[in-house]
Tab-separated table of C-alpha atoms and ligand atoms in Angstrom:
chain	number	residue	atom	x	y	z
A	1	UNK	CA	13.775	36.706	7.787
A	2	UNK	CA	11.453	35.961	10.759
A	3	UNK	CA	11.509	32.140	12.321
A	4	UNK	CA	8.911	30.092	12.132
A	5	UNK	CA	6.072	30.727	14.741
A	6	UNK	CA	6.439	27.729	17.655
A	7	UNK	CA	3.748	27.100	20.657
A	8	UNK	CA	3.694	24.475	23.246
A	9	UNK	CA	0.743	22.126	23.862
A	10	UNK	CA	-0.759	20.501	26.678
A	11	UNK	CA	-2.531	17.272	26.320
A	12	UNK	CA	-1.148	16.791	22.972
A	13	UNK	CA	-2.676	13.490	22.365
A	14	UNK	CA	-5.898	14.660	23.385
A	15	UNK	CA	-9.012	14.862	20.346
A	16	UNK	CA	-8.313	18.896	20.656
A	17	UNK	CA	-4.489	18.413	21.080
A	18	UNK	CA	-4.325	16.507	17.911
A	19	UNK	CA	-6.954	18.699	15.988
A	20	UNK	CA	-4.680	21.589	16.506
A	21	UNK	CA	-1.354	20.052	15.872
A	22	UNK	CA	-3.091	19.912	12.580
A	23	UNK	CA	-3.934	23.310	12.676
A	24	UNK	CA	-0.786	24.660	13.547
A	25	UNK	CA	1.686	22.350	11.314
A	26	UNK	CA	-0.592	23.994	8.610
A	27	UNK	CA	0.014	27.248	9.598
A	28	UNK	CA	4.156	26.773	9.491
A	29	UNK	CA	4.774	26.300	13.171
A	30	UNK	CA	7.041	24.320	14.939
A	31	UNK	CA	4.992	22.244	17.938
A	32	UNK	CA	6.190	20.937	20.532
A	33	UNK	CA	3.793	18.558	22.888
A	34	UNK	CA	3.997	18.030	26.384
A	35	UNK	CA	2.861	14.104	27.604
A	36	UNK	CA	2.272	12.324	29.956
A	37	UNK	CA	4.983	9.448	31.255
A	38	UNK	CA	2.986	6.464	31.079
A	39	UNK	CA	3.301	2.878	29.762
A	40	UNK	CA	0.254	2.997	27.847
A	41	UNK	CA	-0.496	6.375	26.737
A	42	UNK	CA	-2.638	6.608	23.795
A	43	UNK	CA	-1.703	8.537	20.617
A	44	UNK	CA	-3.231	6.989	18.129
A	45	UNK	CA	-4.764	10.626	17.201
A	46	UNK	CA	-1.129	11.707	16.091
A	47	UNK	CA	-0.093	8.506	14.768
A	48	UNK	CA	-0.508	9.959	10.721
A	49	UNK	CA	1.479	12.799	12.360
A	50	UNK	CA	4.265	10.569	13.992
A	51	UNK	CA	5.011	8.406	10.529
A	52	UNK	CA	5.721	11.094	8.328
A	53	UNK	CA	8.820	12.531	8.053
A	54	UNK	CA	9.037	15.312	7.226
A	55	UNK	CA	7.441	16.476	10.576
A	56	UNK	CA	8.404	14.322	13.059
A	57	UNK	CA	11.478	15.349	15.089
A	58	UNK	CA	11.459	18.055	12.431
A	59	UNK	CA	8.716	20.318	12.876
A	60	UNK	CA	6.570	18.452	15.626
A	61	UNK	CA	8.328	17.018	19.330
A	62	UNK	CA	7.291	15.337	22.223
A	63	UNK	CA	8.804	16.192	25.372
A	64	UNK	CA	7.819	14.223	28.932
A	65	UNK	CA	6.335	16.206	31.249
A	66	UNK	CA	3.630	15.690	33.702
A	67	UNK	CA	1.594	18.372	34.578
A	68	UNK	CA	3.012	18.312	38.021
A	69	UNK	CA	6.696	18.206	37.181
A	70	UNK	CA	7.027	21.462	37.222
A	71	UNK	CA	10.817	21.394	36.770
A	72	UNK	CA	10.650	19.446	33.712
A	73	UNK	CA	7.908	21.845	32.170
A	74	UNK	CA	9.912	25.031	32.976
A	75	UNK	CA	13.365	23.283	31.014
A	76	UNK	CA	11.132	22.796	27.929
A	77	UNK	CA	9.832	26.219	27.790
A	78	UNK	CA	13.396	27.207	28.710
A	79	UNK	CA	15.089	25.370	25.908
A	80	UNK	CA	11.890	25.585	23.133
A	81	UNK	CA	11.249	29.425	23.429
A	82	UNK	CA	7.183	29.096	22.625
A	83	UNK	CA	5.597	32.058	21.115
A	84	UNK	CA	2.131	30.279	21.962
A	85	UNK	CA	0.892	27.785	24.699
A	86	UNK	CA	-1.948	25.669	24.306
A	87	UNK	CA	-3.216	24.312	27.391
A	88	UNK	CA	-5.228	21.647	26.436
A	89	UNK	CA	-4.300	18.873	29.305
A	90	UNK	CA	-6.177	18.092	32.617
A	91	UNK	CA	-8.517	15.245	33.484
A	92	UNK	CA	-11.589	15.761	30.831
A	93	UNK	CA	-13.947	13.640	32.744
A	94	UNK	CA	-17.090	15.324	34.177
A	95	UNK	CA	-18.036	11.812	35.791
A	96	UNK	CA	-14.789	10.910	36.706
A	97	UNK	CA	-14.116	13.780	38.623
A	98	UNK	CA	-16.734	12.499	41.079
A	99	UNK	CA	-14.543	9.273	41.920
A	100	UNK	CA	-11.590	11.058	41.648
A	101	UNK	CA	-11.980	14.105	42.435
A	102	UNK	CA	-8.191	14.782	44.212
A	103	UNK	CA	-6.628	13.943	40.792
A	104	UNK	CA	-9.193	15.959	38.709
A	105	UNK	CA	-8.035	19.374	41.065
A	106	UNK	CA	-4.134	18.420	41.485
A	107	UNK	CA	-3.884	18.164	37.394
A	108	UNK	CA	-6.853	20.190	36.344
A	109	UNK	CA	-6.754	23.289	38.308
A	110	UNK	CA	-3.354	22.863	40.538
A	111	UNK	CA	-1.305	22.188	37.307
A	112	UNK	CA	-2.752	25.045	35.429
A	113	UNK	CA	-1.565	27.441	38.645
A	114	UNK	CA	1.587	25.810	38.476
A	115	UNK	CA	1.805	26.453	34.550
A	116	UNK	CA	1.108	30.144	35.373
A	117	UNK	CA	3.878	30.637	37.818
A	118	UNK	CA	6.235	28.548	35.324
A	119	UNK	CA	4.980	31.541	32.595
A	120	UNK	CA	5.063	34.303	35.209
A	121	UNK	CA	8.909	33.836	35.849
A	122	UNK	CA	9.958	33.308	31.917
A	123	UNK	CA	12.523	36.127	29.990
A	124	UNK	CA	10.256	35.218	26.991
A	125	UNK	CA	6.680	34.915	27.871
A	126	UNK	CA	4.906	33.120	25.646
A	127	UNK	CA	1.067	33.692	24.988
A	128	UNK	CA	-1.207	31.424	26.862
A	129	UNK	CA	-4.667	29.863	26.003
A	130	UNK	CA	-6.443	27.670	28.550
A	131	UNK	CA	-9.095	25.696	27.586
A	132	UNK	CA	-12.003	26.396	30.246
A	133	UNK	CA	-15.404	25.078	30.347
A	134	UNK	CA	-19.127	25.227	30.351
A	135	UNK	CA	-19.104	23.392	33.546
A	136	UNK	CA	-18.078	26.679	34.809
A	137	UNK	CA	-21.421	27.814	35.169
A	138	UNK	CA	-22.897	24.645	36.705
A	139	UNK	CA	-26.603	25.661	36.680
A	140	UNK	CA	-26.751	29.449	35.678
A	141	UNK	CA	-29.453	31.504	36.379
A	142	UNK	CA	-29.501	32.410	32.688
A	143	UNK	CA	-29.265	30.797	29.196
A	144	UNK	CA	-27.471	31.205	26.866
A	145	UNK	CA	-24.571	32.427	29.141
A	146	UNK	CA	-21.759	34.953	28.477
A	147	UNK	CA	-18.512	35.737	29.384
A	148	UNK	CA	-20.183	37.779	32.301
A	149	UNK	CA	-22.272	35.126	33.777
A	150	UNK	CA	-21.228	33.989	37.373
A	151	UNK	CA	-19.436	30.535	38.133
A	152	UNK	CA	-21.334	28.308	40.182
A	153	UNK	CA	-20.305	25.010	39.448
A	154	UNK	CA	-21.513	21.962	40.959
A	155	UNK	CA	-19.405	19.080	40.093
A	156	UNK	CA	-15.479	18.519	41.204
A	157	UNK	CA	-14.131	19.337	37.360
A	158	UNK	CA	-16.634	22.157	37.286
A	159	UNK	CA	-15.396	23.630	40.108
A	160	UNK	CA	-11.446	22.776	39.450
A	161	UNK	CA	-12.155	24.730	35.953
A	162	UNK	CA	-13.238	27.604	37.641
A	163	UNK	CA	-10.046	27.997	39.731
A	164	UNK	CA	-8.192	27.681	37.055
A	165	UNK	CA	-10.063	29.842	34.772
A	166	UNK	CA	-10.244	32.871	37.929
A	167	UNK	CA	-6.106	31.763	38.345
A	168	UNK	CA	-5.578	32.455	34.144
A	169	UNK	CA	-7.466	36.053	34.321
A	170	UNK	CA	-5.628	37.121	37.768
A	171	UNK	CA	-2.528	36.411	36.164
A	172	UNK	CA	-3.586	38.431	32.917
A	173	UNK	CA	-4.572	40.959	35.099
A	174	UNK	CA	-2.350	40.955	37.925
A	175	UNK	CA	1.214	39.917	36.527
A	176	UNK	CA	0.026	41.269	33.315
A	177	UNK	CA	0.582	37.531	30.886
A	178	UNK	CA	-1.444	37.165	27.488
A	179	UNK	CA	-3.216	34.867	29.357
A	180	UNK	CA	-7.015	33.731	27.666
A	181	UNK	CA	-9.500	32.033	28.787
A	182	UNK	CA	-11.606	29.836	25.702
A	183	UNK	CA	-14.766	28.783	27.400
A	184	UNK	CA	-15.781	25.567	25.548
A	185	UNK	CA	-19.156	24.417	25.405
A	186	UNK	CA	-19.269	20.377	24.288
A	187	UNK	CA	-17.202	19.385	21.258
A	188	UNK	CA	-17.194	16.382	19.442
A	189	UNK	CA	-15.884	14.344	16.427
A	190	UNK	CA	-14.551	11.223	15.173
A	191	UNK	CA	-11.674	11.485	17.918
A	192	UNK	CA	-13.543	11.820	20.745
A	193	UNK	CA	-12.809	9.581	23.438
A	194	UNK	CA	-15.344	6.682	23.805
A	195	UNK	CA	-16.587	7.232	27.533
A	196	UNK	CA	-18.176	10.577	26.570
A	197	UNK	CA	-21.937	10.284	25.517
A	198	UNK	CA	-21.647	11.556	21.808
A	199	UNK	CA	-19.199	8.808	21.008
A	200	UNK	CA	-20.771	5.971	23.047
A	201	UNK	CA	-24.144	7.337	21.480
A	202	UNK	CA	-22.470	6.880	17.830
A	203	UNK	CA	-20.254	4.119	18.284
A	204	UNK	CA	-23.027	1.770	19.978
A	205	UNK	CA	-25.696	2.807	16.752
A	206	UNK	CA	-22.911	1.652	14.272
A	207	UNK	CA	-22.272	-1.505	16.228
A	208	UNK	CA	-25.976	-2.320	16.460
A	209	UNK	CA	-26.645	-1.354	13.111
A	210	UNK	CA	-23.978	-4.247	12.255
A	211	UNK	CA	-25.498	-6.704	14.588
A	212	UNK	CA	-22.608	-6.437	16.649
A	213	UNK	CA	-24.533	-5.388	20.035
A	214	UNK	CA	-27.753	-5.287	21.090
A	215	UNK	CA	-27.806	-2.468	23.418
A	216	UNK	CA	-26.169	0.844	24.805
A	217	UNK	CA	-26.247	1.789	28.158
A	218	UNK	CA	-26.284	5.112	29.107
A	219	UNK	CA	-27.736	7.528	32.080
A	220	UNK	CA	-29.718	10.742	32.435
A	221	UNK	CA	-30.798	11.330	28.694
A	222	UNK	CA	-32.835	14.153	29.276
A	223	UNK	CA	-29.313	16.314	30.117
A	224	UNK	CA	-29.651	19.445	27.616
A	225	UNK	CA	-25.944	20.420	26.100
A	226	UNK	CA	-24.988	22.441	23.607
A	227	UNK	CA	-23.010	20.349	21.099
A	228	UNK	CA	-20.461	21.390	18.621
A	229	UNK	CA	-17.281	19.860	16.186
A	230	UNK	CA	-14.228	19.762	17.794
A	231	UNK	CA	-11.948	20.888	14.507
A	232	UNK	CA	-13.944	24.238	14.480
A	233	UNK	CA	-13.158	25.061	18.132
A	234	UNK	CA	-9.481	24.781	17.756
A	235	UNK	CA	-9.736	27.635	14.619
A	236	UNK	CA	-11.065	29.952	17.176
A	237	UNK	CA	-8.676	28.935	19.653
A	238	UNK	CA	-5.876	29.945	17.195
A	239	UNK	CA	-7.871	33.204	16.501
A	240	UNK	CA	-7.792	33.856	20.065
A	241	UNK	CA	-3.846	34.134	20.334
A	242	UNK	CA	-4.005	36.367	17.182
A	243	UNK	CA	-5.683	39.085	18.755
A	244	UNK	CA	-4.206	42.150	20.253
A	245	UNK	CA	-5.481	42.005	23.514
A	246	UNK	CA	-5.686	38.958	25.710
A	247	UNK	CA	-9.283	38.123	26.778
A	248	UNK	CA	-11.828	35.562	27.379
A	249	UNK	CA	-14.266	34.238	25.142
A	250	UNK	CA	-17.399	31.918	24.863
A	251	UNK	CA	-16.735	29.124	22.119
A	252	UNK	CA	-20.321	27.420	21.284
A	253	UNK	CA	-22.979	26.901	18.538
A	254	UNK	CA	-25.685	28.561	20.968
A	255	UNK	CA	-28.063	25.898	19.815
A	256	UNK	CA	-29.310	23.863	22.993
A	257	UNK	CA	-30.209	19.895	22.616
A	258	UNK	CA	-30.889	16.952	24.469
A	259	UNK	CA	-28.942	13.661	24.777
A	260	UNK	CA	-32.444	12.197	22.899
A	261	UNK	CA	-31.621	14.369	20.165
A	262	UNK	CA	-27.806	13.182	19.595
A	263	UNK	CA	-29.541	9.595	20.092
A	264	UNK	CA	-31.982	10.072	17.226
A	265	UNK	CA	-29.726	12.198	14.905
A	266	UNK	CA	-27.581	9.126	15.376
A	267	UNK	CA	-29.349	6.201	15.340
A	268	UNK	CA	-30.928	7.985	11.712
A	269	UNK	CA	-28.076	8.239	10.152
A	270	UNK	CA	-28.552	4.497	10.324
A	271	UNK	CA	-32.026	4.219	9.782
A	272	UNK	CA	-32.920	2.862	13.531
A	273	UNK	CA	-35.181	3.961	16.125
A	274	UNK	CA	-33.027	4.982	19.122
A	275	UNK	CA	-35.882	3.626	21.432
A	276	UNK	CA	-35.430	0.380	20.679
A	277	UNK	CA	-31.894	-0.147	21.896
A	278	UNK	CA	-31.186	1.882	24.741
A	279	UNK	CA	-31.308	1.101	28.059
A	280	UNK	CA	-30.742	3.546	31.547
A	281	UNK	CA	-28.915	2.522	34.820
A	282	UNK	CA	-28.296	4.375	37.239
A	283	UNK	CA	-24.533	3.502	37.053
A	284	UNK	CA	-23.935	6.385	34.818
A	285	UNK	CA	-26.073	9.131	36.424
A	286	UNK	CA	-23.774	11.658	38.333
A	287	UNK	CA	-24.234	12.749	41.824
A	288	UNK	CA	-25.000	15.847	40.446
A	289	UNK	CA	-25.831	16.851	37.662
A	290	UNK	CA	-25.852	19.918	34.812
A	291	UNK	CA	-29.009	19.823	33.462
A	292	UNK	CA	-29.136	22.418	30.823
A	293	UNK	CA	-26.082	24.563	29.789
A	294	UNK	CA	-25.994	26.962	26.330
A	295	UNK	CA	-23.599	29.413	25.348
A	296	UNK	CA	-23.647	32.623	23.961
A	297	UNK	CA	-20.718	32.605	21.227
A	298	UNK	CA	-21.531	36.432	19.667
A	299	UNK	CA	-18.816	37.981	21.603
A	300	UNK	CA	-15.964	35.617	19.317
A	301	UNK	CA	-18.493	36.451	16.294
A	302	UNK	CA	-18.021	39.974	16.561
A	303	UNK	CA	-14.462	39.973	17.671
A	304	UNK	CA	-12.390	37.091	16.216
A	305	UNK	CA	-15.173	36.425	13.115
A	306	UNK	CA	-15.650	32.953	14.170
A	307	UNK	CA	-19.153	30.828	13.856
A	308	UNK	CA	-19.220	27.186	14.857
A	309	UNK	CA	-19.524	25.699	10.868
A	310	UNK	CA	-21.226	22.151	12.162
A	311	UNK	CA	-24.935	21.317	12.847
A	312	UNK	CA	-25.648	18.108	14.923
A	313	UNK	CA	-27.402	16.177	13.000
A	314	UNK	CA	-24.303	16.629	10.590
A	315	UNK	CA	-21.600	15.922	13.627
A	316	UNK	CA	-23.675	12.568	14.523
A	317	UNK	CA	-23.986	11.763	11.071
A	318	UNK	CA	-19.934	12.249	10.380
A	319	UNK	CA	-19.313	10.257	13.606
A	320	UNK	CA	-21.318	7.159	12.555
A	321	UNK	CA	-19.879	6.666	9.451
A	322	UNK	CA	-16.167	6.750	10.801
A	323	UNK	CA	-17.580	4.521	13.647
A	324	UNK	CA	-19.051	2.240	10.544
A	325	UNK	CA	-15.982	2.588	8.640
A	326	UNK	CA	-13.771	1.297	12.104
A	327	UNK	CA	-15.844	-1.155	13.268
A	328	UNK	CA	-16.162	-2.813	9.890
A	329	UNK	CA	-11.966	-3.125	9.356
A	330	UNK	CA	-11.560	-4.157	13.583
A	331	UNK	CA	-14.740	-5.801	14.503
A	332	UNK	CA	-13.167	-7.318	17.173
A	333	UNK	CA	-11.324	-4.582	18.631
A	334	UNK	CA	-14.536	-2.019	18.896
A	335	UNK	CA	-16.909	-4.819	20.090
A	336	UNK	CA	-14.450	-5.420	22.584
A	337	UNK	CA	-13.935	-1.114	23.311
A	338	UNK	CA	-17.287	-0.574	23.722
A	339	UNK	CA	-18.167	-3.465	25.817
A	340	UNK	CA	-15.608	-2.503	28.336
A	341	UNK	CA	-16.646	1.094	28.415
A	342	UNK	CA	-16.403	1.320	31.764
A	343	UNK	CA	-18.606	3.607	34.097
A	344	UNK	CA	-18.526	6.908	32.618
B	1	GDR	P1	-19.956	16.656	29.706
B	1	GDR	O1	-19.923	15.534	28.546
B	1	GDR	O2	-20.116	16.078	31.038
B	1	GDR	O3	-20.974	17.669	29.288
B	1	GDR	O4	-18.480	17.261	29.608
B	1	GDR	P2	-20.402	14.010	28.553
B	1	GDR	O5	-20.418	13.593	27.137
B	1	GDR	O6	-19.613	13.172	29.498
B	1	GDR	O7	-21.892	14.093	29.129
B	1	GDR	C1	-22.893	14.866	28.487
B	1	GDR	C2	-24.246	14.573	29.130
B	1	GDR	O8	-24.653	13.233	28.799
B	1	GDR	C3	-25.122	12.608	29.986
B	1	GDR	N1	-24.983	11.145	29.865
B	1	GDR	C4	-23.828	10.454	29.803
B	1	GDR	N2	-22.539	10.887	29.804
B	1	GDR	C5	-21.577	9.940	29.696
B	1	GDR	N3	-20.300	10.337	29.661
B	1	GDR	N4	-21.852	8.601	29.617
B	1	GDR	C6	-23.137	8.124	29.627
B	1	GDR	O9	-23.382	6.927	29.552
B	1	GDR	C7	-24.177	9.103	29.716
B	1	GDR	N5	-25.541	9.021	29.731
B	1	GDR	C8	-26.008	10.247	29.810
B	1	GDR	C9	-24.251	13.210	31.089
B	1	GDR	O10	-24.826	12.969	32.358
B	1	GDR	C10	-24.239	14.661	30.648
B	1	GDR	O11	-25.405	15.302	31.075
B	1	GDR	C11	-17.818	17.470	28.371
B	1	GDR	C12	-16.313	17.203	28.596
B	1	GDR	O12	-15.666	17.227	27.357
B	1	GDR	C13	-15.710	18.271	29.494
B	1	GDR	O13	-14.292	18.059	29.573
B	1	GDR	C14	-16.008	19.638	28.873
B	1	GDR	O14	-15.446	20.648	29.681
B	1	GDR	C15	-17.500	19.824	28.722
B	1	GDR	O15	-18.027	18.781	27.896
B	1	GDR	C16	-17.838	21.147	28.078
């Protein structure tokens, strides 16, 4: 009898960590999450996950492990044996990574090198997909892109992706590791963390639509992304491991839209006009800025049979409602989340 299949993730907590967990527990694994030591770390994404069980501490651990302890990372792969690592973790923050930009490269690309050497050196080498980015391309000559369009990124996480996404192939090709790179366009739900602009967008309509605010607040709405639903992306992320041969692949709808877009598919779904509450500060503009970016997902089409499922007006639509359905059992608490949405 073959054991159960385990795998490793990074940034476990995460909307795509705890979309996957999901995933995987379905699929019979054993997972084991790596997080981060801190006081007030949020996992209120595996909280359903954490009070039952019959998984916790059975078929799902955490282990503490910063992305930078790279002694404590290489006695958890020692001791858990992965078949599969997700590496999910890394500071997520386009914006952010202009104020911060030391942390966004020490965790985002330094601590996916170090993950690499930690993989390079294992008896056991487990399979490894990082999660990469549009902001890869920065602003590409062509649209959509492919897995053959240049990098030339133009923002500190942009260009921290890159290195690790050039570090992940090296290593595939170099020290020979099933090593893949899934190039993620946008991805949204329910879970997504509110400083992003699909959740502020969707979180501020349900809000105003109770007469809770007045107002969002947002910056350059003219930005053109191409938006898709988190739970779909972490199928083909899966898929991706299940292949034969490592490789990288585009993960996107290939559908292009503007932030005014996700604003009116939003503020429809609760029967407002998105031009009368939204206001622009420069605050949340970025130094520079992505303007258009649109992937070309027919290479995972043809190979690993995946489609992105979700249409925006559908994602903004499911987003409002859970928004509705929080804000109306903790008014308090998401009046008081959204007015503290710091600059993002
Ligand atoms: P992005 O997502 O930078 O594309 O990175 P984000 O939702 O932060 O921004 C999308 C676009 O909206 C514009 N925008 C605002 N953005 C934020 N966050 N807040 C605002 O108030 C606001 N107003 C306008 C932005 O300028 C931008 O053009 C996401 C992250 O998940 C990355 O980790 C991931 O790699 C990429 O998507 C693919």
């Amino acid at each position: 009898m073959t054991s159960a299949p385990s795998a490793v993730i990074t940034g476990i907590t995460g909307q795509d960590g705890s979309y996957l967990t999901e995933l995987l527990l379905e699929k019979g694994y054993t997972v084991h999450g790596l997080v981060r030591r801190s006081s007030t770390t949020q996992r209120t994404r595996l909280d359903h996950l954490f009070h039952n069980h019959e998984i916790y501490n059975k078929r799902l651990f955490l282990h503490y492990a910063d992305l930078d302890d790279t002694t404590t990372i290489r006695r958890v792969f020692v001791r858990t044996e992965p078949d599969e690592v997700y590496h999910l973790a890394g500071q997520s923050h386009v914006g952010a990574s202009f104020e911060i930009p030391e942390t966004t490269c020490q965790f985002t690309a330094m601590g996916t090198l170090k993950l690499l050497e930690i993989l390079r050196d294992l008896n056991k080498r487990p399979r490894l997909l990082h999660i990469s980015s549009s902001e890869v391309f920065g602003r590409p000559d062509k649209a959509p892109q492919t897995e053959a369009t240049p990098m030339r990124p133009v923002t500190p996480y942009g260009i921290a992706k890159a290195f690790a996404t050039q570090m992940v192939s090296l290593y595939r090709e170099s020290f020979g590791l099933f090593a893949c790179n899934a190039i993620c366009y946008n991805h949204e739900s329910p879970r997504r963390g509110e400083s992003f602009v699909t959740r502020k967008i969707t979180r501020a309509a349900a809000a105003i639509s109770l007469g809770q605010e007045d107002h969002v607040t947002l910056g350059s709405i003219d930005a053109q992304r191409d938006w898709g639903f988190a739970p779909d992306y972490v199928k083909a992320m899966w898929l991706m491991l299940q292949e034969s041969e490592a490789d990288d692949f585009i993960l996107a709808t290939g559908t292009v839209n503007r932030v005014e877009d996700f604003l009116a598919a939003a503020f429809d779904a609760v029967h407002l006009d998105w031009r009368d509450y939204v206001r622009q500060d420069q605050a949340f503009m970025r130094p520079s800025e992505v303007q258009r970016l649109v992937g070309d997902p027919s290479k995972a089409k043809r190979v690993l049979g995946w489609s992105a499922q979700t249409t925006l007006p559908e994602l903004a639509a499911r987003m409002v409602e859970h928004d509705l359905k929080v804000l109306r059992s903790q008014p308090e608490q998401v009046a008081s989340t959204a007015k503290s949405n710091g600059k993002s």
